[in-house]
CSV table of C-alpha atoms (C1' of nucleotides) in Angstrom, one decimal:
chain,number,residue,atom,x,y,z
W,1169,MET,CA,125.3,109.9,77.0
W,1170,SER,CA,127.8,107.1,75.9
W,1171,HIS,CA,126.0,103.9,74.7
W,1172,SER,CA,128.0,101.7,76.7
W,1173,GLU,CA,126.9,103.6,80.1
W,1174,ALA,CA,124.4,101.8,82.2
W,1175,MET,CA,121.2,103.2,80.9
W,1176,ALA,CA,118.1,102.9,83.7
W,1177,VAL,CA,115.4,100.7,82.8
W,1178,ARG,CA,112.1,101.4,83.5
W,1179,GLU,CA,111.0,100.0,87.0
W,1180,TYR,CA,107.6,99.7,88.7
W,1181,ILE,CA,107.2,99.7,92.5
W,1182,HIS,CA,104.5,97.0,93.5
W,1183,PRO,CA,103.6,97.8,97.2
W,1184,ASP,CA,103.0,94.6,99.2
W,1185,LEU,CA,99.6,94.3,99.8
W,1186,GLU,CA,99.9,93.6,103.7
W,1187,GLY,CA,101.3,97.3,103.9
W,1188,VAL,CA,98.4,98.9,102.1
W,1189,PRO,CA,96.3,101.3,104.5
W,1190,LEU,CA,92.4,100.6,103.9
W,1191,ASN,CA,92.1,104.2,103.5
W,1192,THR,CA,94.5,104.6,100.8
W,1193,ALA,CA,92.8,101.5,98.7
W,1194,LEU,CA,89.3,103.5,99.2
W,1195,GLN,CA,91.0,106.8,98.5
W,1196,ALA,CA,92.5,105.3,94.9
W,1197,LEU,CA,89.0,103.6,94.2
W,1198,ALA,CA,87.0,106.8,95.1
W,1199,ASP,CA,87.6,108.0,91.6
W,1200,PRO,CA,85.5,107.4,88.5
W,1201,ALA,CA,88.7,107.3,86.1
W,1202,ARG,CA,90.6,104.9,88.4
W,1203,ILE,CA,87.6,102.5,88.0
W,1204,ALA,CA,87.0,103.2,84.7
W,1205,ILE,CA,90.4,101.9,83.8
W,1206,LEU,CA,90.3,99.1,86.6
W,1207,ARG,CA,87.0,97.6,84.8
W,1208,ALA,CA,88.6,98.1,81.5
W,1209,ILE,CA,91.4,96.1,82.7
W,1210,LEU,CA,89.3,93.4,83.7
W,1211,ALA,CA,86.8,93.4,80.6
W,1212,SER,CA,90.0,92.9,78.4
W,1213,GLY,CA,90.4,89.4,77.1
W,1214,THR,CA,94.0,89.3,77.9
W,1215,GLY,CA,93.6,90.6,81.5
W,1216,GLU,CA,96.6,92.8,80.5
W,1217,ILE,CA,95.9,96.6,79.2
W,1218,ALA,CA,98.4,99.7,78.1
W,1219,CYS,CA,98.1,103.4,79.0
W,1220,ASN,CA,97.0,104.3,75.7
W,1221,GLU,CA,94.3,101.4,74.8
W,1222,ILE,CA,92.2,103.0,77.7
W,1223,SER,CA,90.2,105.9,75.8
W,1224,LEU,CA,89.2,108.4,78.6
W,1225,PRO,CA,88.9,112.4,78.2
W,1226,LEU,CA,92.0,112.6,79.6
W,1227,SER,CA,95.2,113.9,78.3
W,1228,LYS,CA,97.9,111.1,78.6
W,1229,GLY,CA,100.0,112.7,81.6
W,1230,THR,CA,96.8,112.3,84.0
W,1231,VAL,CA,96.1,108.9,82.8
W,1232,SER,CA,99.3,107.8,83.5
W,1233,HIS,CA,99.3,109.7,86.9
W,1234,HIS,CA,96.1,107.5,88.3
W,1235,PHE,CA,97.4,104.6,86.4
W,1236,GLU,CA,100.6,105.3,89.2
W,1237,THR,CA,98.0,105.5,91.7
W,1238,LEU,CA,96.7,102.5,91.0
W,1239,ARG,CA,100.1,100.9,91.2
W,1240,GLY,CA,100.8,102.7,95.0
W,1241,ALA,CA,97.6,101.7,96.3
W,1242,GLY,CA,98.4,97.7,95.2
W,1243,LEU,CA,95.1,97.4,92.7
W,1244,ILE,CA,97.7,97.3,89.6
W,1245,ARG,CA,100.6,95.5,88.2
W,1246,THR,CA,102.4,97.1,85.4
W,1247,ARG,CA,105.2,95.5,83.5
W,1248,VAL,CA,107.4,96.5,80.7
W,1249,GLU,CA,106.6,95.1,77.2
W,1250,GLY,CA,108.7,96.5,74.4
W,1251,THR,CA,107.8,100.5,74.5
W,1252,LYS,CA,104.5,99.8,76.0
W,1253,CYS,CA,103.5,98.6,79.8
W,1254,LEU,CA,101.2,96.7,80.0
W,1255,SER,CA,98.8,96.4,83.4
W,1256,SER,CA,97.0,93.9,85.4
W,1257,VAL,CA,94.7,93.9,88.3
W,1258,ARG,CA,96.4,92.0,91.1
W,1259,ARG,CA,93.3,90.3,92.0
W,1260,GLN,CA,94.4,87.3,94.4
W,1261,GLU,CA,96.5,89.3,96.2
W,1262,PHE,CA,94.0,92.4,96.6
W,1263,ASP,CA,91.3,90.1,97.4
W,1264,GLU,CA,93.1,88.3,100.5
W,1265,ARG,CA,94.0,92.0,101.7
W,1266,PHE,CA,90.5,93.6,101.2
W,1267,PRO,CA,88.0,91.0,100.7
W,1268,GLY,CA,85.0,91.5,98.7
W,1269,LEU,CA,86.4,94.9,97.6
W,1270,MET,CA,87.2,94.2,94.2
W,1271,ARG,CA,84.1,92.7,93.3
W,1272,LEU,CA,82.0,95.7,94.2
W,1273,VAL,CA,84.0,97.6,91.7
W,1274,GLU,CA,83.4,94.6,89.0
W,1275,SER,CA,79.7,94.2,89.9
W,1276,GLU,CA,78.7,97.5,89.6
W,1277,ASN,CA,78.4,98.4,85.7
W,1278,SER,CA,76.0,101.6,86.0
W,1279,GLN,CA,76.8,104.7,87.3
W,1280,ALA,CA,80.3,106.1,88.7
Q,1257,MET,CA,58.4,134.9,116.4
Q,1258,SER,CA,55.4,134.1,117.4
Q,1259,HIS,CA,55.0,130.7,119.9
Q,1260,SER,CA,52.1,129.5,118.0
Q,1261,GLU,CA,53.8,129.6,114.7
Q,1262,ALA,CA,54.8,126.7,112.6
Q,1263,MET,CA,58.1,125.6,113.9
Q,1264,ALA,CA,60.5,124.1,111.5
Q,1265,VAL,CA,61.8,120.8,113.1
Q,1266,ARG,CA,65.2,119.8,112.3
Q,1267,GLU,CA,64.9,117.1,109.7
Q,1268,TYR,CA,67.5,114.6,108.5
Q,1269,ILE,CA,67.5,113.3,104.5
Q,1270,HIS,CA,68.2,109.9,104.4
Q,1271,PRO,CA,68.7,108.5,100.9
Q,1272,ASP,CA,67.2,105.2,99.3
Q,1273,LEU,CA,70.7,102.8,99.6
Q,1274,GLU,CA,69.5,101.7,95.9
Q,1275,GLY,CA,70.0,105.5,94.4
Q,1276,VAL,CA,73.6,105.9,96.0
Q,1277,PRO,CA,76.5,105.1,93.3
Q,1278,LEU,CA,79.4,103.2,94.8
Q,1279,ASN,CA,81.6,106.3,93.8
Q,1280,THR,CA,79.6,107.8,96.4
Q,1281,ALA,CA,80.4,105.8,99.3
Q,1282,LEU,CA,83.8,105.1,98.6
Q,1283,GLN,CA,84.5,108.9,98.4
Q,1284,ALA,CA,82.5,109.1,102.1
Q,1285,LEU,CA,84.7,106.3,103.1
Q,1286,ALA,CA,87.9,108.0,102.0
Q,1287,ASP,CA,88.5,109.8,104.7
Q,1288,PRO,CA,90.3,108.7,108.2
Q,1289,ALA,CA,87.7,111.4,110.0
Q,1290,ARG,CA,84.7,109.6,108.7
Q,1291,ILE,CA,86.0,106.1,109.3
Q,1292,ALA,CA,87.1,107.1,113.2
Q,1293,ILE,CA,83.0,108.6,113.8
Q,1294,LEU,CA,81.9,105.0,112.2
Q,1295,ARG,CA,83.9,102.6,113.6
Q,1296,ALA,CA,83.0,105.1,116.9
Q,1297,ILE,CA,79.5,104.3,116.5
Q,1298,LEU,CA,80.2,100.3,115.5
Q,1299,ALA,CA,82.0,100.2,119.1
Q,1300,SER,CA,79.4,102.2,121.1
Q,1301,GLY,CA,77.5,99.5,123.3
Q,1302,THR,CA,73.8,101.4,122.2
Q,1303,GLY,CA,75.1,101.4,118.4
Q,1304,GLU,CA,73.9,105.3,118.7
Q,1305,ILE,CA,76.3,108.1,119.2
Q,1306,ALA,CA,76.0,111.9,119.1
Q,1307,CYS,CA,78.3,114.4,117.2
Q,1308,ASN,CA,80.3,115.8,120.3
Q,1309,GLU,CA,80.5,112.5,121.6
Q,1310,ILE,CA,83.3,111.3,119.6
Q,1311,SER,CA,86.2,113.2,120.1
Q,1312,LEU,CA,88.5,114.2,117.3
Q,1313,PRO,CA,91.2,116.9,116.8
Q,1314,LEU,CA,88.1,118.7,114.8
Q,1315,SER,CA,85.9,121.7,115.4
Q,1316,LYS,CA,82.6,120.7,115.7
Q,1317,GLY,CA,81.3,122.8,112.4
Q,1318,THR,CA,83.9,119.9,110.9
Q,1319,VAL,CA,82.2,117.3,112.5
Q,1320,SER,CA,78.7,118.2,111.6
Q,1321,HIS,CA,80.2,118.2,107.6
Q,1322,HIS,CA,81.8,114.7,108.3
Q,1323,PHE,CA,78.0,113.4,109.6
Q,1324,GLU,CA,76.3,115.0,106.6
Q,1325,THR,CA,79.0,113.5,104.0
Q,1326,LEU,CA,78.2,109.9,105.8
Q,1327,ARG,CA,74.7,110.6,106.1
Q,1328,GLY,CA,74.1,111.4,102.5
Q,1329,ALA,CA,76.4,108.4,101.1
Q,1330,GLY,CA,73.6,106.5,102.9
Q,1331,LEU,CA,76.1,105.2,105.8
Q,1332,ILE,CA,74.3,106.3,109.0
Q,1333,ARG,CA,70.9,107.4,110.0
Q,1334,THR,CA,70.1,110.3,112.6
Q,1335,ARG,CA,67.4,110.7,114.6
Q,1336,VAL,CA,66.9,114.0,116.9
Q,1337,GLU,CA,66.4,113.3,120.8
Q,1338,GLY,CA,66.1,115.9,122.9
Q,1339,THR,CA,69.1,118.5,122.0
Q,1340,LYS,CA,71.4,115.7,121.0
Q,1341,CYS,CA,70.8,113.8,117.4
Q,1342,LEU,CA,71.9,110.2,117.7
Q,1343,SER,CA,73.3,108.5,114.7
Q,1344,SER,CA,73.6,104.9,114.0
Q,1345,VAL,CA,75.0,103.0,111.0
Q,1346,ARG,CA,72.6,101.3,108.5
Q,1347,ARG,CA,74.4,98.1,108.8
Q,1348,GLN,CA,71.8,96.1,106.9
Q,1349,GLU,CA,70.5,98.5,104.3
Q,1350,PHE,CA,74.1,99.4,103.6
Q,1351,ASP,CA,75.5,95.6,103.6
Q,1352,GLU,CA,72.8,94.4,101.1
Q,1353,ARG,CA,73.8,97.5,98.4
Q,1354,PHE,CA,77.3,96.9,99.3
Q,1355,PRO,CA,78.3,93.5,100.4
Q,1356,GLY,CA,81.4,92.9,102.6
Q,1357,LEU,CA,82.7,96.9,102.4
Q,1358,MET,CA,81.5,97.7,106.1
Q,1359,ARG,CA,82.9,94.5,107.4
Q,1360,LEU,CA,86.3,96.2,106.2
Q,1361,VAL,CA,85.8,99.3,108.3
Q,1362,GLU,CA,84.7,97.1,110.3
Q,1363,SER,CA,87.8,94.7,110.5
Q,1364,GLU,CA,90.7,97.0,110.0
Q,1365,ASN,CA,91.6,98.2,113.3
Q,1366,SER,CA,95.4,99.2,112.8
Q,1367,GLN,CA,96.2,102.7,110.9
Q,1368,ALA,CA,93.9,104.8,108.7
G,434,DT,C1',121.2,107.6,63.2
G,435,DG,C1',117.1,109.6,62.9
G,436,DA,C1',112.1,109.0,63.2
G,437,DT,C1',108.3,106.8,66.0
G,438,DT,C1',105.6,105.0,69.7
G,439,DA,C1',105.0,105.1,75.0
G,440,DG,C1',105.0,106.6,78.7
G,441,DT,C1',106.9,109.7,82.7
G,442,DT,C1',107.8,114.5,84.9
G,443,DT,C1',107.6,118.6,85.7
G,444,DG,C1',105.3,123.5,86.3
G,445,DA,C1',101.6,125.6,86.8
G,446,DT,C1',96.4,126.2,87.2
G,447,DT,C1',92.0,124.9,88.2
G,448,DA,C1',88.8,122.3,91.5
G,449,DT,C1',87.6,120.2,95.1
G,450,DT,C1',87.6,119.0,99.9
G,451,DA,C1',88.6,119.9,104.3
G,452,DT,C1',88.9,122.7,108.1
G,453,DC,C1',87.3,126.8,111.5
G,454,DG,C1',85.6,130.8,113.9
G,455,DA,C1',81.3,133.1,114.6
G,456,DA,C1',76.7,133.3,114.0
G,457,DC,C1',72.6,131.1,113.9
G,458,DA,C1',68.7,128.2,115.4
G,459,DA,C1',66.1,124.5,118.0
G,460,DT,C1',65.6,122.0,122.5
G,461,DG,C1',65.2,121.2,127.1
G,462,DA,C1',66.5,123.0,132.1
G,463,DG,C1',66.1,126.6,135.6
Z,774,DC,C1',61.4,134.2,129.6
Z,775,DT,C1',66.5,133.6,130.1
Z,776,DC,C1',70.4,130.4,129.6
Z,777,DA,C1',73.3,126.5,128.6
Z,778,DT,C1',73.9,122.6,125.6
Z,779,DT,C1',73.9,120.5,120.7
Z,780,DG,C1',74.0,120.7,116.2
Z,781,DT,C1',73.8,123.4,111.5
Z,782,DT,C1',75.5,127.4,108.3
Z,783,DC,C1',77.9,130.4,106.6
Z,784,DG,C1',81.9,132.7,104.8
Z,785,DA,C1',86.6,132.5,104.2
Z,786,DT,C1',90.9,130.1,104.0
Z,787,DA,C1',93.8,126.1,103.6
Z,788,DA,C1',95.0,121.8,102.0
Z,789,DT,C1',94.5,117.7,98.3
Z,790,DA,C1',93.7,116.3,94.3
Z,791,DA,C1',92.9,116.5,89.3
Z,792,DT,C1',94.1,118.1,85.2
Z,793,DC,C1',97.0,119.6,81.1
Z,794,DA,C1',100.6,121.0,78.1
Z,795,DA,C1',105.3,120.3,76.8
Z,796,DA,C1',109.8,118.9,77.8
Z,797,DC,C1',112.0,114.4,78.4
Z,798,DT,C1',113.3,109.3,78.3
Z,799,DA,C1',113.6,104.5,76.7
Z,800,DA,C1',112.6,101.3,72.9
Z,801,DT,C1',111.9,100.2,68.8
Z,802,DC,C1',111.6,100.7,63.8
Z,803,DA,C1',113.4,102.2,59.3
DNA sequence: TGATTAGTTTGATTATTATCGAACAATGAG
DNA sequence: CTCATTGTTCGATAATAATCAAACTAATCA
């Protein structure tokens, strides 16, 4: 492909929270791996985390899939930074849409 | 079987809410049919409902399974009343364990 | 330009969950 | 006792969802 041609820059779709059904949010949260990802982001100093920064016993393809699911449910926002993609929790928006939900994820630190 | 022999009376197991992991609760709630059942109970005048009183496009075997799942997650309590089994929402206990969750189920009246 | 890093996508496989119909069990009514 | 009602359980199937490995894309670096 020529150097001067238009090159599709990686772009992420972030849904409007108002359009996210409760069921979608609950389904996204009903997986231990995704809960672990959310907690890792929340626990990070910067509030942002890259896919490969979180250590889960999963292949990178699977981790990418979980990030995608969280994104689709309006739980995280992802931006491109060089070669990596930093994700943050859409805390305020999500809280407005589903009050109390994220707080539960945050406060439960025992089991899955 | 003789009339005087011990007859196993239908008995339901209701878990202690403290022992219910967040993940179990979320998974139980991540199904439109179960959300519909909870809403039907909450909307009923008595606060109790029998399996067959709720009209869903599902076989009775499947409905029974969903009630069982809700029971296992500590969301409902079921008692035997004659030939029917009346289920109610364990509202207060559930609210103490997972503040805000049931409220979301209750307030969302649009989609799934 | 070539190599490296980070993540995505695809295709296939496995695991889990939902679902049904039919058989079964318990209770109450005739 | 026999029948009707209400659920449960079982066995099988269908539909989802999770997972991996490998190929691919983009961006940076040397």
